[in-house]
Amino acid sequence: MHDETIGHGNSPAAWTCVLIMLVGAAVSSFAYVFASTEGNMGAGTVLFWIGIAVMVVGLGAGLVMKRAGYGVGGSKLKGKDD
C-alpha cells in the first residue's frame, strides 16, 4: 500500500512559503541584472529590495500557516495521525 504520511516540508505551509519566496528571489534576480544596465541603478535597487521584502513576507506566511495548523503534523491537515 502507498504510505500517505506527510513528510518533512510537504505541507501547505511549506509550499506557500517556498512559492512566495521563489517569486521574491526571481524579482530580486531580475532587479540585479536590470540595475546593472545604464541608467537603471536607482529603479533596480528599489526593485531588488522589493524582492527581498517579498521573500520576508513568504517566510512570515509560512510561519503563520504553520501556527494555524497547516504545517507538517498540523491539526488542519487531512493526513494527520491523532
Short mmCIF file of N, CA and C in Angstrom, two decimals:
data_model
loop_
_atom_site.label_atom_id
_atom_site.label_comp_id
_atom_site.label_asym_id
_atom_site.label_seq_id
_atom_site.Cartn_x
_atom_site.Cartn_y
_atom_site.Cartn_z
N MET A 1 0.83 -1.18 0.00
CA MET A 1 0.00 0.00 0.00
C MET A 1 0.88 1.25 0.00
N HIS A 2 0.32 2.30 -0.50
CA HIS A 2 1.02 3.58 -0.55
C HIS A 2 0.93 4.28 0.79
N ASP A 3 2.05 4.73 1.29
CA ASP A 3 2.08 5.43 2.57
C ASP A 3 1.64 6.88 2.37
N GLU A 4 0.63 7.30 3.09
CA GLU A 4 0.07 8.65 2.95
C GLU A 4 0.58 9.63 3.99
N THR A 5 1.62 9.28 4.74
CA THR A 5 2.11 10.21 5.76
C THR A 5 2.77 11.40 5.11
N ILE A 6 2.64 12.51 5.76
CA ILE A 6 3.23 13.75 5.25
C ILE A 6 4.67 13.82 5.72
N GLY A 7 5.56 14.03 4.79
CA GLY A 7 6.98 14.07 5.12
C GLY A 7 7.46 15.47 5.46
N HIS A 8 8.73 15.58 5.66
CA HIS A 8 9.37 16.84 6.02
C HIS A 8 9.12 17.91 4.95
N GLY A 9 8.48 18.99 5.34
CA GLY A 9 8.27 20.11 4.43
C GLY A 9 7.18 19.92 3.42
N ASN A 10 6.52 18.78 3.43
CA ASN A 10 5.46 18.53 2.45
C ASN A 10 4.12 18.92 3.07
N SER A 11 3.87 20.22 3.14
CA SER A 11 2.65 20.74 3.74
C SER A 11 2.24 22.02 3.01
N PRO A 12 0.98 22.41 3.15
CA PRO A 12 0.56 23.67 2.53
C PRO A 12 1.38 24.87 3.01
N ALA A 13 1.74 24.88 4.28
CA ALA A 13 2.54 25.99 4.81
C ALA A 13 3.90 26.06 4.14
N ALA A 14 4.55 24.92 3.99
CA ALA A 14 5.88 24.89 3.38
C ALA A 14 5.81 25.28 1.90
N TRP A 15 4.83 24.73 1.18
CA TRP A 15 4.72 25.05 -0.24
C TRP A 15 4.41 26.53 -0.46
N THR A 16 3.54 27.09 0.36
CA THR A 16 3.22 28.51 0.24
C THR A 16 4.45 29.36 0.49
N CYS A 17 5.17 29.04 1.55
CA CYS A 17 6.39 29.77 1.89
C CYS A 17 7.39 29.72 0.74
N VAL A 18 7.64 28.54 0.22
CA VAL A 18 8.63 28.38 -0.85
C VAL A 18 8.21 29.10 -2.13
N LEU A 19 6.94 28.99 -2.50
CA LEU A 19 6.49 29.63 -3.74
C LEU A 19 6.58 31.16 -3.66
N ILE A 20 6.16 31.72 -2.53
CA ILE A 20 6.26 33.18 -2.37
C ILE A 20 7.72 33.61 -2.38
N MET A 21 8.58 32.85 -1.70
CA MET A 21 10.00 33.20 -1.65
C MET A 21 10.66 33.05 -3.03
N LEU A 22 10.22 32.09 -3.83
CA LEU A 22 10.75 31.97 -5.19
C LEU A 22 10.39 33.18 -6.05
N VAL A 23 9.18 33.69 -5.88
CA VAL A 23 8.78 34.90 -6.61
C VAL A 23 9.67 36.07 -6.18
N GLY A 24 9.89 36.21 -4.89
CA GLY A 24 10.77 37.27 -4.40
C GLY A 24 12.19 37.15 -4.92
N ALA A 25 12.70 35.92 -4.96
CA ALA A 25 14.05 35.69 -5.48
C ALA A 25 14.13 36.01 -6.96
N ALA A 26 13.08 35.68 -7.70
CA ALA A 26 13.06 35.99 -9.14
C ALA A 26 13.05 37.50 -9.37
N VAL A 27 12.25 38.21 -8.57
CA VAL A 27 12.19 39.68 -8.69
C VAL A 27 13.56 40.27 -8.37
N SER A 28 14.18 39.82 -7.28
CA SER A 28 15.50 40.34 -6.91
C SER A 28 16.55 40.01 -7.95
N SER A 29 16.49 38.83 -8.52
CA SER A 29 17.46 38.44 -9.56
C SER A 29 17.31 39.31 -10.80
N PHE A 30 16.06 39.52 -11.21
CA PHE A 30 15.80 40.40 -12.35
C PHE A 30 16.30 41.80 -12.04
N ALA A 31 16.04 42.28 -10.83
CA ALA A 31 16.45 43.64 -10.45
C ALA A 31 17.97 43.79 -10.47
N TYR A 32 18.68 42.75 -10.09
CA TYR A 32 20.14 42.80 -10.10
C TYR A 32 20.66 43.04 -11.51
N VAL A 33 20.11 42.32 -12.46
CA VAL A 33 20.51 42.48 -13.86
C VAL A 33 20.03 43.83 -14.39
N PHE A 34 18.80 44.20 -14.06
CA PHE A 34 18.21 45.47 -14.50
C PHE A 34 19.04 46.65 -14.01
N ALA A 35 19.50 46.59 -12.76
CA ALA A 35 20.27 47.69 -12.18
C ALA A 35 21.65 47.82 -12.81
N SER A 36 22.15 46.75 -13.40
CA SER A 36 23.48 46.81 -14.00
C SER A 36 23.48 47.46 -15.37
N THR A 37 22.29 47.70 -15.96
CA THR A 37 22.24 48.39 -17.24
C THR A 37 22.27 49.89 -17.01
N GLU A 38 22.73 50.59 -18.00
CA GLU A 38 22.95 52.03 -17.87
C GLU A 38 21.65 52.78 -17.58
N GLY A 39 21.67 53.61 -16.55
CA GLY A 39 20.55 54.47 -16.21
C GLY A 39 19.47 53.83 -15.36
N ASN A 40 19.66 52.59 -14.94
CA ASN A 40 18.62 51.91 -14.16
C ASN A 40 19.05 51.56 -12.74
N MET A 41 20.11 52.18 -12.27
CA MET A 41 20.63 51.82 -10.95
C MET A 41 19.61 52.07 -9.83
N GLY A 42 18.96 53.21 -9.83
CA GLY A 42 18.00 53.54 -8.77
C GLY A 42 16.78 52.65 -8.78
N ALA A 43 16.19 52.49 -9.95
CA ALA A 43 14.99 51.65 -10.06
C ALA A 43 15.32 50.19 -9.77
N GLY A 44 16.47 49.74 -10.22
CA GLY A 44 16.88 48.37 -9.97
C GLY A 44 17.11 48.10 -8.49
N THR A 45 17.69 49.07 -7.80
CA THR A 45 17.92 48.93 -6.37
C THR A 45 16.60 48.83 -5.61
N VAL A 46 15.66 49.68 -5.95
CA VAL A 46 14.34 49.64 -5.30
C VAL A 46 13.66 48.30 -5.58
N LEU A 47 13.71 47.85 -6.81
CA LEU A 47 13.10 46.58 -7.18
C LEU A 47 13.77 45.41 -6.47
N PHE A 48 15.09 45.50 -6.31
CA PHE A 48 15.82 44.46 -5.57
C PHE A 48 15.29 44.34 -4.14
N TRP A 49 15.15 45.47 -3.46
CA TRP A 49 14.68 45.44 -2.08
C TRP A 49 13.22 45.05 -1.97
N ILE A 50 12.44 45.33 -2.99
CA ILE A 50 11.06 44.84 -3.01
C ILE A 50 11.05 43.32 -3.07
N GLY A 51 11.92 42.75 -3.88
CA GLY A 51 12.04 41.29 -3.94
C GLY A 51 12.47 40.69 -2.62
N ILE A 52 13.39 41.34 -1.93
CA ILE A 52 13.81 40.88 -0.60
C ILE A 52 12.63 40.94 0.36
N ALA A 53 11.85 42.01 0.30
CA ALA A 53 10.68 42.14 1.17
C ALA A 53 9.65 41.04 0.89
N VAL A 54 9.47 40.69 -0.38
CA VAL A 54 8.55 39.61 -0.74
C VAL A 54 9.03 38.30 -0.13
N MET A 55 10.33 38.06 -0.12
CA MET A 55 10.86 36.84 0.49
C MET A 55 10.59 36.81 2.00
N VAL A 56 10.72 37.94 2.66
CA VAL A 56 10.42 38.01 4.09
C VAL A 56 8.93 37.76 4.34
N VAL A 57 8.08 38.30 3.47
CA VAL A 57 6.63 38.06 3.58
C VAL A 57 6.35 36.57 3.40
N GLY A 58 7.03 35.92 2.48
CA GLY A 58 6.85 34.47 2.28
C GLY A 58 7.22 33.68 3.51
N LEU A 59 8.30 34.05 4.16
CA LEU A 59 8.70 33.39 5.39
C LEU A 59 7.62 33.58 6.47
N GLY A 60 7.14 34.81 6.57
CA GLY A 60 6.08 35.09 7.55
C GLY A 60 4.81 34.32 7.25
N ALA A 61 4.45 34.22 5.98
CA ALA A 61 3.23 33.49 5.60
C ALA A 61 3.36 32.02 5.97
N GLY A 62 4.52 31.44 5.74
CA GLY A 62 4.74 30.05 6.11
C GLY A 62 4.63 29.83 7.61
N LEU A 63 5.21 30.73 8.38
CA LEU A 63 5.15 30.61 9.84
C LEU A 63 3.72 30.78 10.36
N VAL A 64 2.99 31.73 9.79
CA VAL A 64 1.60 31.94 10.21
C VAL A 64 0.75 30.71 9.87
N MET A 65 0.95 30.17 8.67
CA MET A 65 0.19 28.98 8.28
C MET A 65 0.54 27.77 9.15
N LYS A 66 1.81 27.65 9.52
CA LYS A 66 2.21 26.56 10.40
C LYS A 66 1.52 26.68 11.75
N ARG A 67 1.50 27.87 12.30
CA ARG A 67 0.84 28.10 13.59
C ARG A 67 -0.67 27.88 13.49
N ALA A 68 -1.24 28.09 12.30
CA ALA A 68 -2.68 27.90 12.10
C ALA A 68 -3.03 26.43 11.89
N GLY A 69 -2.02 25.54 11.84
CA GLY A 69 -2.29 24.12 11.73
C GLY A 69 -2.09 23.53 10.35
N TYR A 70 -1.47 24.27 9.46
CA TYR A 70 -1.25 23.78 8.10
C TYR A 70 0.19 23.33 7.86
N GLY A 71 0.98 23.22 8.90
CA GLY A 71 2.35 22.73 8.77
C GLY A 71 2.38 21.21 8.89
N VAL A 72 3.58 20.64 8.82
CA VAL A 72 3.72 19.19 8.95
C VAL A 72 3.18 18.75 10.31
N GLY A 73 2.25 17.82 10.29
CA GLY A 73 1.64 17.33 11.52
C GLY A 73 0.60 18.27 12.10
N GLY A 74 0.19 19.27 11.34
CA GLY A 74 -0.76 20.26 11.83
C GLY A 74 -2.17 19.70 12.00
N SER A 75 -2.95 20.38 12.81
CA SER A 75 -4.29 19.91 13.13
C SER A 75 -5.28 20.06 11.97
N LYS A 76 -4.99 20.88 11.01
CA LYS A 76 -5.91 21.12 9.89
C LYS A 76 -5.67 20.19 8.69
N LEU A 77 -4.66 19.37 8.76
CA LEU A 77 -4.33 18.51 7.62
C LEU A 77 -5.09 17.20 7.68
N LYS A 78 -5.52 16.75 6.53
CA LYS A 78 -6.31 15.52 6.42
C LYS A 78 -5.53 14.28 6.84
N GLY A 79 -4.26 14.23 6.54
CA GLY A 79 -3.46 13.03 6.80
C GLY A 79 -2.85 12.99 8.18
N LYS A 80 -3.23 13.86 9.09
CA LYS A 80 -2.63 13.91 10.41
C LYS A 80 -3.10 12.72 11.24
N ASP A 81 -2.13 12.07 11.89
CA ASP A 81 -2.47 10.97 12.81
C ASP A 81 -2.79 11.56 14.17
N ASP A 82 -3.90 11.15 14.76
CA ASP A 82 -4.29 11.65 16.09
C ASP A 82 -3.84 10.73 17.18
#
